[in-house]
Short mmCIF file of C-alpha atoms and ligand atoms in Angstrom, two decimals:
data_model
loop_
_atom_site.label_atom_id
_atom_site.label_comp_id
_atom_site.label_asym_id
_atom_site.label_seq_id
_atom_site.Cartn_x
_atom_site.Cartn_y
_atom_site.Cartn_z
CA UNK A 1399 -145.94 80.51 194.88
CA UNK A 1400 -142.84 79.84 193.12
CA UNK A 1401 -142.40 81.96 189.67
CA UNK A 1402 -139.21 80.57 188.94
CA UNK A 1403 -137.86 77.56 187.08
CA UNK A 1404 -133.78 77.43 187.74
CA UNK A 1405 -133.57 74.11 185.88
CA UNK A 1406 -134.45 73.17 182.48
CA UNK A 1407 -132.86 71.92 179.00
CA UNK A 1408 -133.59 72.60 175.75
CA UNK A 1409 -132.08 71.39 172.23
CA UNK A 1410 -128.43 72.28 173.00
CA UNK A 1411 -128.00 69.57 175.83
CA UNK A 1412 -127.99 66.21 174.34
CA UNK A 1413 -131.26 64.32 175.72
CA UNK A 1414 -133.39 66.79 174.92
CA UNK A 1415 -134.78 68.15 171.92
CA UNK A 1416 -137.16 70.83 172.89
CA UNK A 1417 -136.61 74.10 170.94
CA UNK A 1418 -135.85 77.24 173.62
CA UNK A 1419 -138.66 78.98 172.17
CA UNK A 1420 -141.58 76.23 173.14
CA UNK A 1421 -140.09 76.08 176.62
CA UNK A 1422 -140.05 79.90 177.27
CA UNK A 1423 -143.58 80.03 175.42
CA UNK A 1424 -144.94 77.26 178.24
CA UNK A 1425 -143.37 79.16 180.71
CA UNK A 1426 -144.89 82.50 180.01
CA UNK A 1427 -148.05 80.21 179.51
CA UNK A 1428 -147.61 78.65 183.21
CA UNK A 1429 -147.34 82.25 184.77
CA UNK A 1430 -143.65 81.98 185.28
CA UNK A 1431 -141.62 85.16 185.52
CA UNK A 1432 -138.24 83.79 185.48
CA UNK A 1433 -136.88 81.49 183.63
CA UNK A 1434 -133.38 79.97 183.71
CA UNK A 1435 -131.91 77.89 181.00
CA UNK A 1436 -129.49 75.32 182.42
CA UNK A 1437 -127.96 73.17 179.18
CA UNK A 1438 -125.80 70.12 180.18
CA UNK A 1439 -122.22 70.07 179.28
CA UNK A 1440 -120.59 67.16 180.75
CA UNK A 1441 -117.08 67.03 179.12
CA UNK A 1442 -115.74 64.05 177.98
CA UNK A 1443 -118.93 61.77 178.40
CA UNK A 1444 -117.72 58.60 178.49
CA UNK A 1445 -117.33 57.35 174.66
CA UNK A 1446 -118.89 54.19 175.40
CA UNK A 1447 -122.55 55.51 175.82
CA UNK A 1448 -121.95 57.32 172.61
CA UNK A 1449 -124.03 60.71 173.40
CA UNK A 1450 -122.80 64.16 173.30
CA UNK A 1451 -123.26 66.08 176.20
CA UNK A 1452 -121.63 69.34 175.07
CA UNK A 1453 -122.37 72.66 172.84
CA UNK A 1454 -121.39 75.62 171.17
CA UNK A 1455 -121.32 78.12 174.23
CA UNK A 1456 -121.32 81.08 172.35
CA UNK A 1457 -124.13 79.84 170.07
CA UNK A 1458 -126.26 79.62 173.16
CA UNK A 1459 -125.35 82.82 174.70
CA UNK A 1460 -126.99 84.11 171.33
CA UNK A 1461 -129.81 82.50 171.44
CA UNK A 1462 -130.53 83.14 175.26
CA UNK A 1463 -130.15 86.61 174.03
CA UNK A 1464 -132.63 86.96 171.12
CA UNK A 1465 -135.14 84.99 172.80
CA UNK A 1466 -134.71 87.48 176.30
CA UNK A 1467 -134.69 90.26 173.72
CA UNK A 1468 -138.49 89.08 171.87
CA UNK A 1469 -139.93 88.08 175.12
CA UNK A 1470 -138.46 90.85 177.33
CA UNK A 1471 -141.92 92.00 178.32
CA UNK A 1472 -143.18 88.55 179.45
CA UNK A 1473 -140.75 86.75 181.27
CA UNK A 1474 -136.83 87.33 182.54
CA UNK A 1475 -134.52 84.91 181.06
CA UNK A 1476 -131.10 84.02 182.90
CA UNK A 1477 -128.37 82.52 181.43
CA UNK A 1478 -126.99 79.03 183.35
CA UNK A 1479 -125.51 75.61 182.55
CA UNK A 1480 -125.28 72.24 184.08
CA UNK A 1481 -121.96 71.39 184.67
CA UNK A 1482 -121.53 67.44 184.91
CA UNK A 1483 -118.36 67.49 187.15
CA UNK A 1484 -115.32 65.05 187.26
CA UNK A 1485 -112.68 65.93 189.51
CA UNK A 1486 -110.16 65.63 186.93
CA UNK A 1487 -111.70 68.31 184.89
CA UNK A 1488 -111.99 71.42 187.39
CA UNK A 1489 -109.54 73.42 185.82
CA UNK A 1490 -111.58 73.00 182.31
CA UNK A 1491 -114.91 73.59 184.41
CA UNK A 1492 -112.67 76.34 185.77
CA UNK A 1493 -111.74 78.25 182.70
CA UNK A 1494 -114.76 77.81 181.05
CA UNK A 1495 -117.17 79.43 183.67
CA UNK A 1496 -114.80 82.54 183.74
CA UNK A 1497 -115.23 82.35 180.00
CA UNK A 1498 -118.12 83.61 179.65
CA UNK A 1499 -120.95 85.57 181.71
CA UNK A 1500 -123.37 82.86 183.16
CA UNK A 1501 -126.24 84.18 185.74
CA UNK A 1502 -126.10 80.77 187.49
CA UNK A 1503 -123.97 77.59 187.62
CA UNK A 1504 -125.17 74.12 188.96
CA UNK A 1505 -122.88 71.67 189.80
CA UNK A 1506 -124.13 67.82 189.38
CA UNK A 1507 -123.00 64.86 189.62
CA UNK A 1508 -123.47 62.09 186.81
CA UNK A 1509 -120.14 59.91 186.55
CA UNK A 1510 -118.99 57.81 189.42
CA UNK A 1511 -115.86 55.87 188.21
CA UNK A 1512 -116.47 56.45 184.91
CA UNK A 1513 -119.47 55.09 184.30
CA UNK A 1514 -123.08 56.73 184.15
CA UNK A 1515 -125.14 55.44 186.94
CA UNK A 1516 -128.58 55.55 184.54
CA UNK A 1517 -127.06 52.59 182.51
CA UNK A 1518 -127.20 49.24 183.75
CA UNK A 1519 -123.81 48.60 183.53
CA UNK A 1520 -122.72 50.89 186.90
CA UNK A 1521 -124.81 48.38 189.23
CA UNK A 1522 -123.35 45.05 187.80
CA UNK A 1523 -121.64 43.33 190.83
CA UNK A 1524 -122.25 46.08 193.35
CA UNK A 1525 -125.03 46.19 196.20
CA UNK A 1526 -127.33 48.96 196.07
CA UNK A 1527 -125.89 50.75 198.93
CA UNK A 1528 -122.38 50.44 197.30
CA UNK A 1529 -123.87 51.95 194.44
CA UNK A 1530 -125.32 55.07 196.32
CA UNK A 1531 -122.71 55.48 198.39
CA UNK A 1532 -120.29 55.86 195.47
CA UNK A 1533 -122.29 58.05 194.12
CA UNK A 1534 -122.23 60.56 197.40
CA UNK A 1535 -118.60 60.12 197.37
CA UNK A 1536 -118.01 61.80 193.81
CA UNK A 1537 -120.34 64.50 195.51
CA UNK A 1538 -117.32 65.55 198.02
CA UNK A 1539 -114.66 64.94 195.63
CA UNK A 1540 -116.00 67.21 193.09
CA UNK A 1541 -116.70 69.62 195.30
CA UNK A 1542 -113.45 69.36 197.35
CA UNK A 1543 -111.94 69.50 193.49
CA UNK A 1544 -114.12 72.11 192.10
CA UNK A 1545 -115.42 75.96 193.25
CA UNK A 1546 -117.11 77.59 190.76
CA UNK A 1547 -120.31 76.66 191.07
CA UNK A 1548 -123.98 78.16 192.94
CA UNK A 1549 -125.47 75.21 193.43
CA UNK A 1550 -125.39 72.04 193.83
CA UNK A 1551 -127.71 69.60 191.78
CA UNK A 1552 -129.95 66.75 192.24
CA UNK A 1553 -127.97 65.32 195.31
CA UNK A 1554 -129.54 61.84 196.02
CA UNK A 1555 -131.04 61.54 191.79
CA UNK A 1556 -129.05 58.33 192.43
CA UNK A 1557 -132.02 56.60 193.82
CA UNK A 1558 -133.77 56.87 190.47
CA UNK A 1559 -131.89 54.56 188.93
CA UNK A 1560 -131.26 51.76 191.56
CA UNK A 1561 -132.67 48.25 191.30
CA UNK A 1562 -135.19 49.37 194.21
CA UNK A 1563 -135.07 52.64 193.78
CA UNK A 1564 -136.02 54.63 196.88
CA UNK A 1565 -137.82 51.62 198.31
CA UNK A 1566 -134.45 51.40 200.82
CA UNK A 1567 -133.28 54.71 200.79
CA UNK A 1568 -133.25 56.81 203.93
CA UNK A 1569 -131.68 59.91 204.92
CA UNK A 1570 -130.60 58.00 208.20
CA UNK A 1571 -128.90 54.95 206.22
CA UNK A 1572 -127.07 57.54 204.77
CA UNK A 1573 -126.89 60.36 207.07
CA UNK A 1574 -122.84 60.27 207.76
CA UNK A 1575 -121.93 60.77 204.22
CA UNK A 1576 -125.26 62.94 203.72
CA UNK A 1577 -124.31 65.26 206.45
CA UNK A 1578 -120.44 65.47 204.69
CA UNK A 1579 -121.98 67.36 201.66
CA UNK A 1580 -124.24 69.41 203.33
CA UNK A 1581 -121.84 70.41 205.51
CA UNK A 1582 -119.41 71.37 202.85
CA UNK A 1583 -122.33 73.15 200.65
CA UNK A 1584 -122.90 75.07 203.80
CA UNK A 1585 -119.35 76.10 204.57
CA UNK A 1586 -118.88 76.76 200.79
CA UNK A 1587 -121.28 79.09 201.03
CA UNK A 1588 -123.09 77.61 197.98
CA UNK A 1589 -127.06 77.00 197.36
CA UNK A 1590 -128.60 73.53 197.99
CA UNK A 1591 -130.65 72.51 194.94
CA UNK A 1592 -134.13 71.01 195.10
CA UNK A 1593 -134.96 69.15 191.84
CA UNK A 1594 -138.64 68.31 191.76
CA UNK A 1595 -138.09 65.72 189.01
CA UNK A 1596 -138.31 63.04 191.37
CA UNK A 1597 -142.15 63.28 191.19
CA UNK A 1598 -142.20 63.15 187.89
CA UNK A 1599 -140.57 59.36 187.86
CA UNK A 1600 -142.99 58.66 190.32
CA UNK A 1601 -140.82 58.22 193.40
CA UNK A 1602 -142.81 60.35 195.55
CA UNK A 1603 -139.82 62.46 196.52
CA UNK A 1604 -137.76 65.53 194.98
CA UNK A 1605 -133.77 65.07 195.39
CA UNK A 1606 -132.91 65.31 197.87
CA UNK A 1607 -135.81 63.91 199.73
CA UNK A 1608 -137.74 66.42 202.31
CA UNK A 1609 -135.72 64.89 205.21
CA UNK A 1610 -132.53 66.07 203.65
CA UNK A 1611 -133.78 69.15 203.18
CA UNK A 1612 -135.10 69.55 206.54
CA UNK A 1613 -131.36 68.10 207.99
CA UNK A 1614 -129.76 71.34 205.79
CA UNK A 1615 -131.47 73.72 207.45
CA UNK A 1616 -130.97 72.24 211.28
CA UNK A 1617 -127.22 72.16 209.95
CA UNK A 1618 -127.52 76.22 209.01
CA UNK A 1619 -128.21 75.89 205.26
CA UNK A 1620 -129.92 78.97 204.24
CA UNK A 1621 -130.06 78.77 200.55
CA UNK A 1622 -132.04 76.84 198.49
CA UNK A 1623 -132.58 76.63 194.62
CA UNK A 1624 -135.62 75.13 192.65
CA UNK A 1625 -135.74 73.34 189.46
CA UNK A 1626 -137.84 71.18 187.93
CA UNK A 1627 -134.87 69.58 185.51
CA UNK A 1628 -137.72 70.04 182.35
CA UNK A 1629 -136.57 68.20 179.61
CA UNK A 1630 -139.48 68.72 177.71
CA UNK A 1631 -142.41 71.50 178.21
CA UNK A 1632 -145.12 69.85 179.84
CA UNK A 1633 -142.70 69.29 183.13
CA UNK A 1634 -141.73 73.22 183.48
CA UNK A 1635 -142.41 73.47 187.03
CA UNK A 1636 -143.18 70.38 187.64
CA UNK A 1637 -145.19 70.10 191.35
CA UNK A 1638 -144.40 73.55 192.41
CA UNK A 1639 -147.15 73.87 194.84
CA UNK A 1640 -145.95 70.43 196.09
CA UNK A 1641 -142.63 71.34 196.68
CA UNK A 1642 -143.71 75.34 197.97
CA UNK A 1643 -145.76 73.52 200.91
CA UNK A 1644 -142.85 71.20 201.79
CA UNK A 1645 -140.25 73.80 201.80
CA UNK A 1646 -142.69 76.32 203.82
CA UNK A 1647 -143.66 74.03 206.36
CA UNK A 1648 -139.74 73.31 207.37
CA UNK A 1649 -139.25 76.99 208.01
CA UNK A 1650 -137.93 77.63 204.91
CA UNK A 1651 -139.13 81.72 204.04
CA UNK A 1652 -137.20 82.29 201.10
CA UNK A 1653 -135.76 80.99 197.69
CA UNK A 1654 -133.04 81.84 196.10
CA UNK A 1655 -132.23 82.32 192.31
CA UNK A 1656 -129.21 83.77 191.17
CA UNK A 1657 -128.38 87.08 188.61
CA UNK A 1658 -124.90 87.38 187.71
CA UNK A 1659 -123.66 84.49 189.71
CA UNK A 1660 -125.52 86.87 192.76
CA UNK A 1661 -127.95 85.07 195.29
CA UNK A 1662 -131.04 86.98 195.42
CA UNK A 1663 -133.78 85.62 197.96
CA UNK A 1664 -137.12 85.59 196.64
CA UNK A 1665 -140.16 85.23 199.98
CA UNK A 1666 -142.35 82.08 198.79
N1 HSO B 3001 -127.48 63.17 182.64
C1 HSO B 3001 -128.89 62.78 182.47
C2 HSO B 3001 -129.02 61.31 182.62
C3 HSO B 3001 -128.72 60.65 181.34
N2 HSO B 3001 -127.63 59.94 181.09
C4 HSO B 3001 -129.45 60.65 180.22
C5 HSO B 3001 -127.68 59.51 179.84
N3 HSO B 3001 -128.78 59.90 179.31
C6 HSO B 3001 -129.75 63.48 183.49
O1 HSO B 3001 -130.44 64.53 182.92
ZN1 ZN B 3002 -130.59 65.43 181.04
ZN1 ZN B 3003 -128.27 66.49 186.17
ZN1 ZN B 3004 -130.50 68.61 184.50
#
């Protein structure tokens, strides 16, 4: 059983525009008993898309507070964010994080050359594989840019939004510049994320896919964090048990969430 959900959005990230409460009410509902808000702030979205991807941190910290306060006795509440890194922006990513008091950080990618892969525009005159591949590479370069972060999200969410999808994807197409950022998660000492939201747009994978997950653990990768990126109530946790069996039957014992920027293994 997993009891903990260490990605979800609420109101404050801009495609979403479920209120905290209903989200920590579904939870409790659910039987979780650990929750972990993760709002996106991806500084300067590109104009063009016209969305804002940012809030008012200490507004949030607020509200994460009163709500932990009035539903202290049902569920734990942890403070986190989604950081949408761009290489250029560490230091701001940087300063901010040190800012303030966050449980848990994820680092994600969601601009490759400025441009937001879930628009059309990003695949216009590229292959697929281009596509994917430049999305892996802003993987390394954030994180060869950027330190201060737990996790990393969503690795291969790419596939989502490719013109086949994951009908061509494998982790052995991919597997030199796949092994690059698992490697460097590893040696960073810094969780792998697995975000069950793949199942939820019906690819019949989370991201990464199981064979990723399984090549991060030959490699030596220990921890692992679980999210079902929620955007809305009803996919809180989304395939849990799915996800549970998967992740047990690679050898995988433990999960990890994270308390004051602290991993703390939790047996499955
Ligand atoms: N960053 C989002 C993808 C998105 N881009 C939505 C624009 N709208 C993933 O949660
Ligand atoms: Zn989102
Ligand atoms: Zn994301
Ligand atoms: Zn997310």
């Amino acid at each position: 059983m997993i009891c903990a959900d260490f990605h979800v959005h609420t109101d404050f990230s801009g495609d979403s525009d479920t209120p905290m409460k209903d989200m920590i009410e579904r939870a409790i509902d659910i039987g979780l008993t650990q929750i972990c808000i993760t709002d996106h702030m991806d500084h300067l979205y590109p104009e063009q898309y016209h969305m804002n991807f940012t809030f008012d941190v200490k507004e949030y910290f607020h509200q994460i507070e009163e709500m932990s306060e009035y539903y202290k006795d049902r569920i734990k509440i942890y403070k986190g964010i989604e950081l949408g890194l761009v290489p250029k922006l560490a230091g701001w990513y940087q300063e901010l994080v040190s800012k303030y008091s966050f449980d848990f950080v994820i680092g994600s990618s969601h601009i490759v050359d400025d441009l937001d892969p879930y628009y059309r525009e990003y695949w216009e005159e590229k292959e697929e594989e281009e596509g994917y591949r430049g999305y892996f590479q802003t993987i390394l370069d954030n994180m060869d840019a950027y330190d201060d972060f737990d996790t990393y999200g969503h690795i291969d969410y790419i596939v989502r939004y490719g013109p086949c999808k994951n009908q061509n994807y494998s982790y052995k197409k991919y597997a030199d510049i796949l092994d690059k950022i698992l490697l460097a998660i590893i040696h960073k000492k810094k969780a792998l994320e697995v975000n069950t939201s793949g199942y939820k747009y019906g690819l019949e994978q989370s991201h990464p896919h199981r064979d990723i997950i399984k090549r991060y653990k030959e490699l030596g990768g220990k921890y692992i964090t679980i999210g079902s990126d929620a955007h809305k109530p009803e996919h809180l946790a989304y395939d849990f048990r799915k996800i549970s069996d998967i992740l047990v039957s690679l050898g995988f014992e433990y999960y990890t969430i994270f308390e004051h920027r602290n991993p703390k293994l939790i047996k499955f």
